[in-house]
Short mmCIF file of C-alpha atoms in Angstrom, two decimals:
data_model
loop_
_atom_site.label_atom_id
_atom_site.label_comp_id
_atom_site.label_asym_id
_atom_site.label_seq_id
_atom_site.Cartn_x
_atom_site.Cartn_y
_atom_site.Cartn_z
CA MET A 866 -103.67 178.89 46.56
CA ASP A 867 -102.86 180.09 50.02
CA ASP A 868 -100.89 179.16 53.06
CA PRO A 869 -102.63 178.72 56.42
CA ALA A 870 -101.74 182.11 57.81
CA ASN A 871 -103.50 183.97 55.03
CA ARG A 872 -106.57 182.26 53.66
CA CYS A 873 -110.32 182.61 53.79
CA ARG A 874 -110.08 179.61 55.09
CA ARG A 875 -108.97 176.52 53.23
CA SER A 876 -109.84 172.90 53.71
CA SER A 877 -107.11 170.32 53.19
CA ARG A 878 -106.84 169.12 49.59
CA HIS A 879 -103.31 167.96 48.96
CA GLY A 880 -102.44 165.50 46.25
CA ARG A 881 -101.18 162.16 47.41
CA GLY A 882 -97.70 160.89 46.66
CA ARG A 883 -95.17 158.35 47.80
CA PRO A 884 -92.93 159.36 50.71
CA ALA A 885 -89.53 160.41 49.45
CA ARG A 886 -86.56 158.17 50.14
CA ARG A 887 -84.40 160.17 52.56
CA ARG A 888 -81.10 160.19 50.74
CA VAL A 889 -79.32 163.49 50.28
CA LEU A 890 -79.11 164.41 46.63
CA GLY A 891 -75.78 163.93 44.98
CA SER A 892 -74.44 164.73 41.54
CA ALA A 893 -75.97 163.72 38.24
CA ALA A 894 -73.50 160.89 37.79
CA GLY A 895 -76.36 158.53 37.08
CA LEU A 896 -77.50 160.53 34.05
CA VAL A 897 -75.56 158.83 31.30
CA GLY A 898 -75.56 160.61 27.94
CA THR A 899 -78.36 159.33 25.76
CA ALA A 900 -76.28 159.46 22.61
CA ALA A 901 -73.90 156.93 24.15
CA LEU A 902 -76.86 154.72 24.99
CA GLY A 903 -78.22 154.87 21.45
CA LEU A 904 -81.62 156.05 22.68
CA THR A 905 -82.46 158.48 19.93
CA ALA A 906 -86.06 157.94 18.80
CA THR A 907 -86.74 160.25 15.90
CA GLY A 908 -89.23 159.82 13.13
CA CYS A 909 -90.50 156.40 14.23
CA ASP A 910 -94.07 155.90 13.06
CA GLY A 911 -94.05 159.62 12.33
CA GLN A 912 -96.73 161.64 10.62
CA PRO A 913 -96.25 164.80 8.55
CA GLY A 914 -95.38 167.84 10.65
CA ALA A 915 -96.63 171.39 10.44
CA ALA A 916 -98.43 172.69 7.41
CA ARG A 917 -96.84 175.83 6.05
CA GLY A 918 -98.37 178.97 7.54
CA SER A 919 -97.84 182.70 7.20
CA ARG A 920 -95.27 184.84 8.97
CA HIS A 921 -97.81 185.87 11.60
CA ASP A 922 -99.43 182.43 11.79
CA PRO A 923 -96.75 179.77 11.31
CA VAL A 924 -99.04 176.96 12.47
CA GLY A 925 -101.59 177.70 9.75
CA ALA A 926 -105.20 176.79 9.12
CA ASP A 927 -104.19 173.59 7.33
CA GLU A 928 -102.75 172.23 10.57
CA ARG A 929 -105.71 173.28 12.71
CA ASN A 930 -108.22 171.73 10.32
CA ARG A 931 -106.57 168.33 10.14
CA PRO A 932 -108.41 165.27 11.47
CA GLY A 933 -107.76 164.50 15.11
CA ASP A 934 -107.17 161.36 17.11
CA ALA A 935 -109.09 160.63 20.30
CA GLY A 936 -106.35 158.22 21.40
CA TRP A 937 -104.83 160.91 23.59
CA ARG A 938 -107.33 160.19 26.36
CA ILE A 939 -106.18 157.96 29.20
CA ASP A 940 -108.65 155.33 30.37
CA ALA A 941 -106.29 152.91 32.16
CA GLN A 942 -103.92 154.80 34.44
CA GLY A 943 -103.08 151.80 36.60
CA PRO A 944 -101.05 151.81 39.84
CA ASP A 945 -98.66 154.68 40.53
CA ASP A 946 -95.62 152.66 39.49
CA ALA A 947 -97.20 151.10 36.37
CA ILE A 948 -95.60 153.77 34.21
CA GLU A 949 -94.53 157.36 34.90
CA GLY A 950 -92.00 159.74 33.51
CA PHE A 951 -90.78 163.29 32.99
CA ALA A 952 -89.01 165.36 30.35
CA ASP A 953 -85.73 167.17 30.84
CA ARG A 954 -87.41 170.41 29.74
CA ALA A 955 -90.94 171.70 30.23
CA GLY A 956 -90.75 173.62 26.98
CA VAL A 957 -88.53 173.54 23.90
CA ARG A 958 -88.34 175.25 20.53
CA PRO A 959 -89.52 173.21 17.53
CA GLY A 960 -86.69 171.05 16.28
CA GLU A 961 -84.95 170.75 19.64
CA GLU A 962 -84.50 167.43 21.39
CA VAL A 963 -86.18 166.25 24.55
CA ARG A 964 -84.99 163.49 26.85
CA LEU A 965 -87.58 161.39 28.65
CA PHE A 966 -86.93 159.61 31.91
CA VAL A 967 -89.38 156.75 32.37
CA SER A 968 -89.95 154.16 35.08
CA THR A 969 -92.30 151.24 34.50
CA THR A 970 -93.03 147.77 35.76
CA ALA A 971 -93.89 146.76 32.19
CA GLY A 972 -91.51 145.01 29.83
CA SER A 973 -91.72 147.78 27.24
CA PHE A 974 -93.48 151.03 26.44
CA ARG A 975 -94.04 153.46 23.60
CA VAL A 976 -94.29 157.24 23.52
CA THR A 977 -96.93 159.02 21.42
CA ALA A 978 -96.92 162.80 20.93
CA TYR A 979 -100.29 164.53 20.56
CA ARG A 980 -100.62 168.21 19.70
CA VAL A 981 -103.63 169.76 21.48
CA GLY A 982 -106.09 171.78 19.40
CA TRP A 983 -109.58 171.61 17.93
CA TYR A 984 -108.92 169.03 15.20
CA GLN A 985 -112.54 168.59 14.14
CA GLY A 986 -113.61 168.05 17.73
CA LYS A 987 -111.08 165.34 18.64
CA GLN A 988 -109.01 167.96 20.57
CA ALA A 989 -105.62 166.54 19.64
CA ARG A 990 -103.68 165.16 16.68
CA ARG A 991 -101.08 162.41 16.78
CA VAL A 992 -97.84 163.91 15.50
CA TRP A 993 -95.32 161.16 16.30
CA ARG A 994 -94.92 157.75 17.87
CA SER A 995 -91.84 155.89 19.00
CA ARG A 996 -90.88 152.29 18.47
CA PRO A 997 -91.15 150.03 21.54
CA VAL A 998 -88.62 150.96 24.23
CA ARG A 999 -87.37 148.47 26.81
CA GLY A 1000 -88.96 149.15 30.18
CA ARG A 1001 -87.26 149.23 33.55
CA ARG A 1002 -88.15 150.11 37.09
CA GLN A 1003 -86.07 153.08 38.20
CA GLN A 1004 -85.07 153.95 41.75
CA GLY A 1005 -87.32 155.82 44.16
CA PRO A 1006 -87.27 159.53 44.97
CA ASP A 1007 -84.21 161.34 46.28
CA PHE A 1008 -84.59 163.93 49.01
CA ASP A 1009 -82.68 167.11 49.85
CA GLY A 1010 -83.31 167.73 53.54
CA ALA A 1011 -82.25 171.39 53.44
CA THR A 1012 -85.16 172.48 51.22
CA ARG A 1013 -87.19 169.26 51.36
CA THR A 1014 -86.87 168.95 47.60
CA VAL A 1015 -87.76 165.68 45.88
CA ARG A 1016 -86.04 164.61 42.67
CA ALA A 1017 -85.96 161.45 40.61
CA ASP A 1018 -82.31 160.66 39.89
CA TRP A 1019 -83.16 158.43 36.95
CA LYS A 1020 -81.33 157.26 33.88
CA PRO A 1021 -82.67 158.56 30.55
CA SER A 1022 -84.95 156.24 28.64
CA VAL A 1023 -85.46 157.85 25.22
CA ARG A 1024 -84.45 160.95 23.32
CA ILE A 1025 -86.98 162.59 20.99
CA SER A 1026 -86.42 165.04 18.18
CA THR A 1027 -89.24 167.56 17.69
CA ASP A 1028 -88.12 168.35 14.16
CA GLY A 1029 -91.18 169.15 12.05
CA TRP A 1030 -93.55 169.45 15.01
CA PRO A 1031 -95.70 172.62 14.99
CA GLU A 1032 -95.53 175.08 17.86
CA GLY A 1033 -98.15 174.34 20.49
CA ALA A 1034 -99.15 172.44 23.61
CA TYR A 1035 -98.44 168.71 23.60
CA LEU A 1036 -99.30 165.65 25.60
CA LEU A 1037 -96.71 162.89 25.42
CA VAL A 1038 -98.56 159.69 26.25
CA LEU A 1039 -96.54 156.86 27.81
CA ASP A 1040 -98.11 153.53 26.79
CA ALA A 1041 -96.91 150.50 28.75
CA ASP A 1042 -97.34 147.08 27.16
CA SER A 1043 -99.48 146.28 30.23
CA GLY A 1044 -102.09 148.72 28.91
CA HIS A 1045 -101.41 151.38 31.55
CA ARG A 1046 -100.78 154.98 30.51
CA ARG A 1047 -99.55 158.34 31.83
CA TYR A 1048 -99.04 161.84 30.42
CA VAL A 1049 -95.94 163.99 30.18
CA PRO A 1050 -96.90 167.57 29.16
CA LEU A 1051 -94.62 169.54 26.85
CA VAL A 1052 -94.83 173.00 25.26
CA LEU A 1053 -93.22 173.71 21.91
CA CYS A 1054 -92.45 177.37 22.46
CA SER A 1055 -92.61 180.09 19.84
CA ALA A 1056 -89.52 182.18 19.20
CA ALA A 1057 -91.67 185.25 18.50
CA ALA A 1058 -95.30 186.29 18.89
CA ARG A 1059 -95.37 189.41 16.71
CA GLY A 1060 -98.90 189.91 15.40
CA ARG A 1061 -100.18 186.93 17.40
CA THR A 1062 -101.95 186.02 20.63
CA LEU A 1063 -99.49 184.48 23.07
CA LEU A 1064 -100.72 181.67 25.33
CA VAL A 1065 -98.60 181.40 28.49
CA HIS A 1066 -98.59 177.99 30.17
CA ALA A 1067 -98.16 178.06 33.94
CA THR A 1068 -95.51 175.36 34.36
CA ALA A 1069 -94.23 176.82 37.66
CA THR A 1070 -97.74 176.45 39.10
CA TRP A 1071 -97.99 172.88 37.78
CA GLN A 1072 -94.85 172.03 39.71
CA ALA A 1073 -95.84 173.89 42.89
CA TYR A 1074 -98.81 171.53 43.33
CA ASN A 1075 -97.02 168.37 42.21
CA ARG A 1076 -97.01 165.93 45.16
CA TRP A 1077 -94.94 163.20 43.52
CA GLY A 1078 -92.63 161.73 46.13
CA GLY A 1079 -94.76 163.06 48.98
CA TYR A 1080 -93.82 166.76 48.89
CA ASN A 1081 -94.91 169.97 47.19
CA LEU A 1082 -94.98 173.67 48.12
CA TYR A 1083 -98.08 173.07 50.28
CA ALA A 1084 -97.48 169.88 52.23
CA GLY A 1085 -94.79 167.44 53.21
CA GLU A 1086 -94.63 163.81 54.19
CA SER A 1087 -96.82 164.48 57.23
CA GLY A 1088 -99.52 166.00 55.04
CA GLY A 1089 -99.07 169.32 56.86
CA TYR A 1090 -97.83 172.75 55.90
CA HIS A 1091 -94.93 172.85 58.36
CA ASP A 1092 -92.79 170.29 56.51
CA ARG A 1093 -93.64 171.37 52.94
CA SER A 1094 -90.95 171.82 50.32
CA LEU A 1095 -89.23 175.19 50.08
CA ALA A 1096 -88.16 174.36 46.54
CA VAL A 1097 -89.66 171.88 44.07
CA SER A 1098 -88.03 170.23 41.09
CA PHE A 1099 -89.06 169.50 37.51
CA ASP A 1100 -86.74 166.48 37.73
CA ARG A 1101 -89.59 164.16 38.67
CA PRO A 1102 -92.90 163.01 37.20
CA TYR A 1103 -96.13 164.85 37.91
CA ASP A 1104 -98.50 163.03 40.24
CA LYS A 1105 -101.91 161.55 39.35
CA ASN A 1106 -102.33 161.23 35.57
CA GLY A 1107 -99.23 163.34 34.87
CA ALA A 1108 -100.92 166.45 33.46
CA GLU A 1109 -103.85 167.37 35.70
CA LYS A 1110 -103.21 171.12 35.92
CA PHE A 1111 -102.82 171.44 32.17
CA LEU A 1112 -105.89 169.34 31.39
CA VAL A 1113 -108.22 171.17 33.78
CA HIS A 1114 -107.03 174.78 33.67
CA GLU A 1115 -105.42 175.19 30.23
CA ARG A 1116 -106.49 172.60 27.63
CA PRO A 1117 -110.06 173.96 27.19
CA LEU A 1118 -108.72 177.40 26.28
CA VAL A 1119 -106.14 175.97 23.87
CA VAL A 1120 -108.87 173.99 22.11
CA LEU A 1121 -111.14 177.04 21.78
CA ALA A 1122 -108.36 179.41 20.66
CA GLU A 1123 -107.21 176.97 17.99
CA ARG A 1124 -110.79 176.51 16.81
CA LEU A 1125 -111.18 180.28 16.37
CA GLY A 1126 -108.28 180.34 13.94
CA ILE A 1127 -106.63 183.46 15.35
CA PRO A 1128 -102.83 183.52 14.96
CA LEU A 1129 -101.40 181.93 18.12
CA ALA A 1130 -98.02 181.67 19.78
CA TYR A 1131 -97.05 179.50 22.74
CA THR A 1132 -94.64 179.79 25.65
CA THR A 1133 -94.29 179.08 29.37
CA GLY A 1134 -94.00 181.55 32.21
CA LEU A 1135 -90.43 180.45 32.93
CA HIS A 1136 -89.40 180.73 29.28
CA LEU A 1137 -90.89 184.22 29.12
CA SER A 1138 -89.08 185.11 32.34
CA ALA A 1139 -85.71 184.18 30.84
CA ASP A 1140 -86.33 185.45 27.30
CA PRO A 1141 -88.84 188.31 26.96
CA GLY A 1142 -88.14 188.67 23.24
CA VAL A 1143 -91.16 186.50 22.43
CA LEU A 1144 -93.39 189.36 23.65
CA ARG A 1145 -92.15 191.86 21.11
CA GLY A 1146 -95.08 192.95 18.95
CA ALA A 1147 -97.56 190.46 20.44
CA ARG A 1148 -101.17 191.57 19.98
CA SER A 1149 -102.25 189.99 23.25
CA LEU A 1150 -101.12 187.71 26.05
CA ILE A 1151 -103.38 185.16 27.73
CA SER A 1152 -102.80 183.94 31.28
CA LEU A 1153 -104.72 180.69 31.67
CA GLY A 1154 -106.90 179.23 34.43
CA HIS A 1155 -104.45 178.80 37.31
CA ASP A 1156 -101.33 180.92 37.00
CA GLU A 1157 -100.29 181.58 40.58
CA TYR A 1158 -96.46 181.37 40.61
CA TRP A 1159 -94.47 184.06 38.77
CA THR A 1160 -90.90 185.28 38.83
CA PRO A 1161 -90.38 189.04 39.25
CA GLN A 1162 -88.83 189.03 35.78
CA GLN A 1163 -91.95 187.52 34.22
CA ARG A 1164 -94.12 190.15 35.86
CA ARG A 1165 -91.81 192.97 34.78
CA HIS A 1166 -91.70 191.77 31.16
CA ILE A 1167 -95.48 191.41 30.91
CA THR A 1168 -96.04 194.82 32.49
CA ARG A 1169 -93.72 196.41 29.92
CA ALA A 1170 -95.53 194.62 27.10
CA ARG A 1171 -98.86 195.93 28.41
CA ASP A 1172 -97.48 199.46 28.54
CA SER A 1173 -96.32 199.05 24.93
CA GLY A 1174 -99.80 198.13 23.71
CA THR A 1175 -100.07 194.35 24.22
CA ASN A 1176 -103.49 193.42 25.60
CA VAL A 1177 -103.55 191.02 28.56
CA ALA A 1178 -106.30 188.64 29.69
CA PHE A 1179 -106.30 186.86 33.05
CA LEU A 1180 -108.70 183.94 32.69
CA GLY A 1181 -108.30 182.61 36.22
CA ALA A 1182 -107.99 183.90 39.76
CA ASN A 1183 -105.13 183.96 42.27
CA THR A 1184 -102.87 185.03 39.39
CA CYS A 1185 -99.35 186.42 39.90
CA PHE A 1186 -99.71 185.81 43.61
CA ARG A 1187 -96.45 184.03 44.50
CA ARG A 1188 -93.03 185.50 43.83
CA VAL A 1189 -90.67 182.64 42.91
CA ARG A 1190 -87.12 182.12 41.76
CA ALA A 1191 -86.06 179.63 39.09
CA GLU A 1192 -82.81 177.76 39.72
CA SER A 1193 -80.92 175.11 37.81
CA SER A 1194 -80.55 171.41 38.48
CA ALA A 1195 -78.22 168.76 37.12
CA LEU A 1196 -80.47 168.53 34.06
CA GLY A 1197 -80.29 172.20 33.13
CA PRO A 1198 -81.48 175.76 33.88
CA ASP A 1199 -84.83 176.65 35.42
CA ARG A 1200 -85.47 173.15 36.72
CA THR A 1201 -86.19 174.21 40.31
CA VAL A 1202 -88.97 176.52 41.58
CA VAL A 1203 -88.05 178.18 44.87
CA CYS A 1204 -90.74 179.67 47.13
CA TYR A 1205 -90.17 180.04 50.88
CA LYS A 1206 -93.59 181.66 51.49
CA THR A 1207 -94.05 182.36 55.21
CA ASP A 1208 -90.43 181.31 55.84
CA TRP A 1209 -89.17 184.15 53.66
CA HIS A 1210 -86.64 185.19 56.30
CA ARG A 1211 -84.83 181.89 55.60
CA ASP A 1212 -84.58 182.60 51.87
CA PRO A 1213 -80.91 183.09 50.89
CA ALA A 1214 -82.01 186.22 48.96
CA TYR A 1215 -82.90 187.90 52.25
CA PRO A 1216 -81.87 190.51 53.36
CA ARG A 1217 -79.53 191.58 50.53
CA HIS A 1218 -82.12 191.30 47.71
CA PRO A 1219 -85.56 191.91 49.27
CA SER A 1220 -87.31 192.24 45.90
CA GLN A 1221 -86.22 188.67 45.07
CA VAL A 1222 -87.38 187.07 48.32
CA THR A 1223 -89.76 184.25 47.46
CA THR A 1224 -93.05 184.93 49.20
CA ASP A 1225 -96.36 186.50 48.18
CA PHE A 1226 -95.90 189.52 45.93
CA ARG A 1227 -98.02 191.61 48.31
CA ALA A 1228 -96.14 190.52 51.45
CA ALA A 1229 -93.07 191.75 53.33
CA PRO A 1230 -90.20 192.38 52.93
CA ARG A 1231 -90.94 194.12 49.59
CA PRO A 1232 -94.72 194.27 49.09
CA ASP A 1233 -95.85 194.77 45.50
CA SER A 1234 -99.52 193.87 45.07
CA GLU A 1235 -100.46 191.92 41.97
CA ALA A 1236 -103.42 194.26 41.44
CA SER A 1237 -101.22 196.82 39.68
CA LEU A 1238 -101.07 194.38 36.76
CA THR A 1239 -104.16 192.18 37.05
CA GLY A 1240 -106.54 194.96 38.14
CA VAL A 1241 -108.03 192.62 40.75
CA LEU A 1242 -106.75 191.25 44.04
CA TYR A 1243 -106.91 187.64 45.16
CA GLU A 1244 -109.07 187.44 48.26
CA GLY A 1245 -109.91 183.93 49.33
CA TYR A 1246 -110.73 180.25 49.21
CA PRO A 1247 -113.01 178.36 49.14
CA THR A 1248 -116.21 179.73 47.70
CA ASP A 1249 -118.96 178.66 45.31
CA ALA A 1250 -121.26 181.35 43.95
CA PRO A 1251 -123.07 182.50 40.79
CA PHE A 1252 -121.33 184.86 38.39
CA VAL A 1253 -123.54 187.99 38.21
CA VAL A 1254 -123.46 190.29 35.18
CA HIS A 1255 -123.26 193.98 36.08
CA ARG A 1256 -122.63 195.77 32.75
CA PRO A 1257 -124.26 193.69 30.00
CA GLU A 1258 -123.66 196.48 27.46
CA HIS A 1259 -119.88 196.00 27.74
CA TRP A 1260 -118.26 194.63 24.58
CA VAL A 1261 -117.06 191.44 26.29
CA PHE A 1262 -120.75 190.42 26.72
CA ARG A 1263 -121.76 191.24 23.15
CA GLY A 1264 -123.91 188.50 21.64
CA THR A 1265 -124.47 186.65 24.92
CA GLY A 1266 -128.00 187.98 25.41
CA ALA A 1267 -127.12 188.60 29.04
CA ARG A 1268 -128.97 191.26 31.03
CA ARG A 1269 -128.00 193.04 34.20
CA GLY A 1270 -128.35 190.73 37.17
CA ASP A 1271 -128.22 187.51 35.14
CA ARG A 1272 -126.63 184.74 37.16
CA PHE A 1273 -124.54 181.75 36.10
CA ALA A 1274 -124.50 179.18 38.88
CA HIS A 1275 -121.22 177.91 40.36
CA LEU A 1276 -119.05 179.91 37.95
CA VAL A 1277 -117.37 181.82 40.80
CA GLY A 1278 -115.01 179.54 42.68
CA VAL A 1279 -113.07 177.88 44.08
CA GLU A 1280 -110.81 180.93 44.47
CA TYR A 1281 -111.83 184.45 43.53
CA ASP A 1282 -110.54 188.00 43.01
CA ARG A 1283 -112.15 191.40 43.40
CA VAL A 1284 -111.44 195.04 42.63
CA THR A 1285 -110.07 196.74 45.74
CA PRO A 1286 -110.55 200.51 45.41
CA GLU A 1287 -109.03 200.99 48.86
CA GLN A 1288 -105.67 199.86 47.45
CA GLU A 1289 -103.54 202.52 45.79
CA THR A 1290 -102.18 199.93 43.37
CA THR A 1291 -105.57 199.35 41.70
CA PRO A 1292 -105.34 200.69 38.11
CA ARG A 1293 -107.75 203.47 37.10
CA PRO A 1294 -109.91 203.81 35.16
CA ILE A 1295 -111.21 200.32 35.78
CA GLU A 1296 -114.64 199.03 34.79
CA ILE A 1297 -116.34 196.33 36.85
CA VAL A 1298 -118.40 194.29 34.37
CA ALA A 1299 -119.53 191.51 36.74
CA HIS A 1300 -120.05 191.88 40.49
CA SER A 1301 -120.88 188.60 42.20
CA PRO A 1302 -121.92 188.36 45.87
CA LEU A 1303 -120.41 185.42 47.72
CA VAL A 1304 -119.66 184.01 51.13
CA CYS A 1305 -116.20 182.72 51.94
CA ASN A 1306 -116.18 180.82 55.23
CA GLY A 1307 -118.85 183.05 56.70
CA ARG A 1308 -117.42 186.30 55.38
CA HIS A 1309 -119.43 188.25 52.82
CA SER A 1310 -117.68 189.75 49.82
CA HIS A 1311 -117.80 189.93 46.01
CA ALA A 1312 -115.91 188.55 43.06
CA ASP A 1313 -115.33 191.03 40.24
CA ALA A 1314 -114.70 190.61 36.54
CA ALA A 1315 -113.03 193.81 35.40
CA TYR A 1316 -111.60 195.63 32.39
CA TYR A 1317 -109.08 198.46 32.46
CA THR A 1318 -107.08 200.30 29.84
CA VAL A 1319 -103.73 202.08 29.91
CA GLY A 1320 -102.22 205.05 28.14
CA GLY A 1321 -100.43 202.92 25.54
CA GLY A 1322 -103.79 201.60 24.37
CA ALA A 1323 -103.71 198.11 25.83
CA GLY A 1324 -106.74 196.59 27.49
CA VAL A 1325 -106.61 194.20 30.45
CA PHE A 1326 -109.45 191.83 31.28
CA ALA A 1327 -109.71 189.65 34.39
CA THR A 1328 -112.49 187.12 35.05
CA GLY A 1329 -112.14 187.14 38.86
CA THR A 1330 -112.77 183.38 39.13
CA MET A 1331 -110.64 180.26 38.81
CA ARG A 1332 -113.41 178.25 37.14
CA TRP A 1333 -113.58 180.25 33.92
CA VAL A 1334 -111.47 177.97 31.74
CA GLU A 1335 -113.04 174.84 33.23
CA ALA A 1336 -116.45 176.25 32.28
CA LEU A 1337 -115.51 176.12 28.59
CA MET A 1338 -116.23 172.38 28.78
CA ALA A 1339 -118.94 172.36 31.45
CA GLY A 1340 -121.78 169.99 30.76
CA THR A 1341 -119.77 167.89 28.29
CA SER A 1342 -118.06 164.52 28.59
CA ASP A 1343 -114.77 166.44 28.86
CA GLY A 1344 -116.10 168.67 31.64
CA GLY A 1345 -114.04 167.01 34.35
CA ARG A 1346 -114.65 168.73 37.66
CA CYS A 1347 -117.30 171.08 36.33
CA HIS A 1348 -118.63 171.85 39.85
CA GLY A 1349 -122.27 171.78 38.79
CA MET A 1350 -121.80 174.28 35.95
CA ASP A 1351 -124.17 173.58 33.06
CA ALA A 1352 -124.42 173.99 29.28
CA ARG A 1353 -125.93 177.47 29.63
CA THR A 1354 -122.87 178.59 31.56
CA ARG A 1355 -120.60 176.95 29.00
CA ARG A 1356 -122.26 178.84 26.14
CA PHE A 1357 -122.02 182.14 28.02
CA VAL A 1358 -118.35 181.69 28.97
CA THR A 1359 -117.47 180.50 25.48
CA LYS A 1360 -119.04 183.56 23.85
CA VAL A 1361 -117.36 185.99 26.26
CA THR A 1362 -114.00 184.28 25.77
CA ARG A 1363 -114.43 184.42 21.98
CA ASN A 1364 -115.17 188.15 22.26
CA VAL A 1365 -112.04 188.70 24.35
CA LEU A 1366 -109.76 186.61 22.12
CA HIS A 1367 -111.07 188.16 18.88
CA GLY A 1368 -111.15 191.68 20.32
CA PHE A 1369 -107.67 191.50 21.80
CA ALA A 1370 -106.24 189.91 18.64
CA LYS A 1371 -107.07 193.07 16.66
CA GLY A 1372 -104.63 195.28 18.55
CA PRO A 1373 -104.68 197.74 21.47
CA ALA A 1374 -108.18 197.34 22.89
CA ALA A 1375 -108.59 200.92 24.09
CA ARG A 1376 -108.61 201.93 20.42
CA GLU A 1377 -110.20 198.83 18.89
CA ARG A 1378 -112.89 198.18 21.51
CA GLY A 1379 -113.00 201.32 23.64
CA ALA A 1380 -111.43 202.62 26.83
CA ALA A 1381 -112.62 201.51 30.24
CA GLU A 1382 -115.35 203.63 31.89
CA ASP A 1383 -114.56 203.77 35.59
CA ASN A 1384 -117.55 202.66 37.67
CA VAL A 1385 -115.90 201.81 40.96
CA LYS A 1386 -117.82 204.51 42.83
CA GLU A 1387 -121.09 203.20 41.39
CA VAL A 1388 -120.30 199.67 42.56
CA TYR A 1389 -118.49 200.21 45.85
CA GLY A 1390 -119.86 203.57 46.96
CA ALA A 1391 -118.26 206.89 47.73
CA LYS A 1392 -116.19 205.53 50.60
CA PRO A 1393 -113.42 203.31 49.22
CA GLY A 1394 -113.72 199.76 50.46
CA ALA A 1395 -117.05 200.34 52.24
CA ASP A 1396 -118.55 197.25 50.59
CA ALA A 1397 -115.58 195.14 51.54
CA GLN A 1398 -115.24 195.81 55.25
CA ALA A 1399 -116.75 192.46 56.08
CA ALA A 1400 -114.20 190.68 53.93
CA GLU A 1401 -111.01 192.72 54.01
CA PRO A 1402 -108.50 191.16 51.62
CA ALA A 1403 -105.26 189.66 52.82
CA ALA A 1404 -103.48 192.64 51.32
CA VAL A 1405 -100.21 194.50 51.54
CA GLY A 1406 -98.11 193.45 54.49
CA ALA A 1407 -100.33 190.58 55.54
CA ALA A 1408 -98.82 187.20 56.30
CA PRO A 1409 -98.94 184.84 53.35
CA ARG A 1410 -101.66 182.21 52.79
CA ALA A 1411 -101.93 177.73 51.90
CA ALA A 1412 -103.69 175.06 49.97
#
């Protein structure tokens, strides 16, 4: 989302958190080695791990078709301090160890690992459970006044081996003996995605919005933008239930993709940034529902993969909007997300490394609009509008029964993107397949779903709305904040998403499904941008935007 100087315009909606204790961060002296503490918790109450799969599908159909366990759902969160925790890494390779840092008012707790998938409709399978672990209340947040960064300088509670766990997205559920529960999300990352569809989890965006300790990249202790964090740390729990961003914007797509049975691989944006080897030979890459914060390296690696024939789907809006830098903490590499936003002139990277300055990609001092990759440009917040089909004959709409002008209420929101022909960075040819009129704080514009293809054969599809992944569960008991979207919208979005996932899994879409047919002139008229004059995007050189 945006910052105040560059939005269309936003209401306040910051997560709540406890004010950080104002003690300057010191060393990690308090982090005693877990081996010395005898905290290893491997194999307790374990269940069999991954079923053997093929080279291009190591998870395998046997794993996906196993019975699930609805016990992953939290129905008794309790007070903030009842139980909460974090892992020392957001993503690991299967077989690697993870340390958990847990604080609880309960006498003991257990950890249960659930792998997210279809699992006969239960949406997760219990893979492992610990023995009871002695509980303790850990100290409050630590605060670095220079960057207003909050960390939890806690002692480790338990060490977990992931040996035998299949690749995938996991929810670690912390169960206090008081009955209260919290999540800790974890991704078991694939080493390679050759021949597979790669799901990229937006862990940097999860952390950007995390208000635990009273601070995130949008607001500080005052609740205002002016005292927000300039850097946020993974060395703290997530606020609320511990996994809100994953549950709302990513889980529905994981469940559907696993149900389809296409070969899948998993990673995080920060892992991909540091090690692009996972992209080699991937059939497609899927950016999920809210994927706002990217490093320049992540963007460069994905662009190269696209140019080499890897299809890319952007299933949200406001994607690849913030340029960030990942820095280490006492717990390891890539544990801090740096983003100075409108204070970019204070970023230590400025002025010697302008391309690394952490602000909006499209903003000074080195503007580089996200549209060159996504095909669409983020324009504003908040809006609520129907999604309007423009080219029903396009292959992404095959089997939906949709006709031109069909509307799907509330599907466009709360943030949206559009094709901007007036921008030189917009890829061509690009085909606008949905063109949805909307009003954003009194300004008239459109959201666009679009498809473009490149010379290497890859296809790129963008939905133009942040609610797409949420809509996969609209009208169900798991719909969460479904914003009034109904079962009809769910069926439509599910079918289109199935078309995209299946189509992109076959290989370069320009050859497998057809090249884009440019229709920008048809939609926006002969004069570039004529339709958008009333809602000019906050584009190249504009001041950044806030939540």
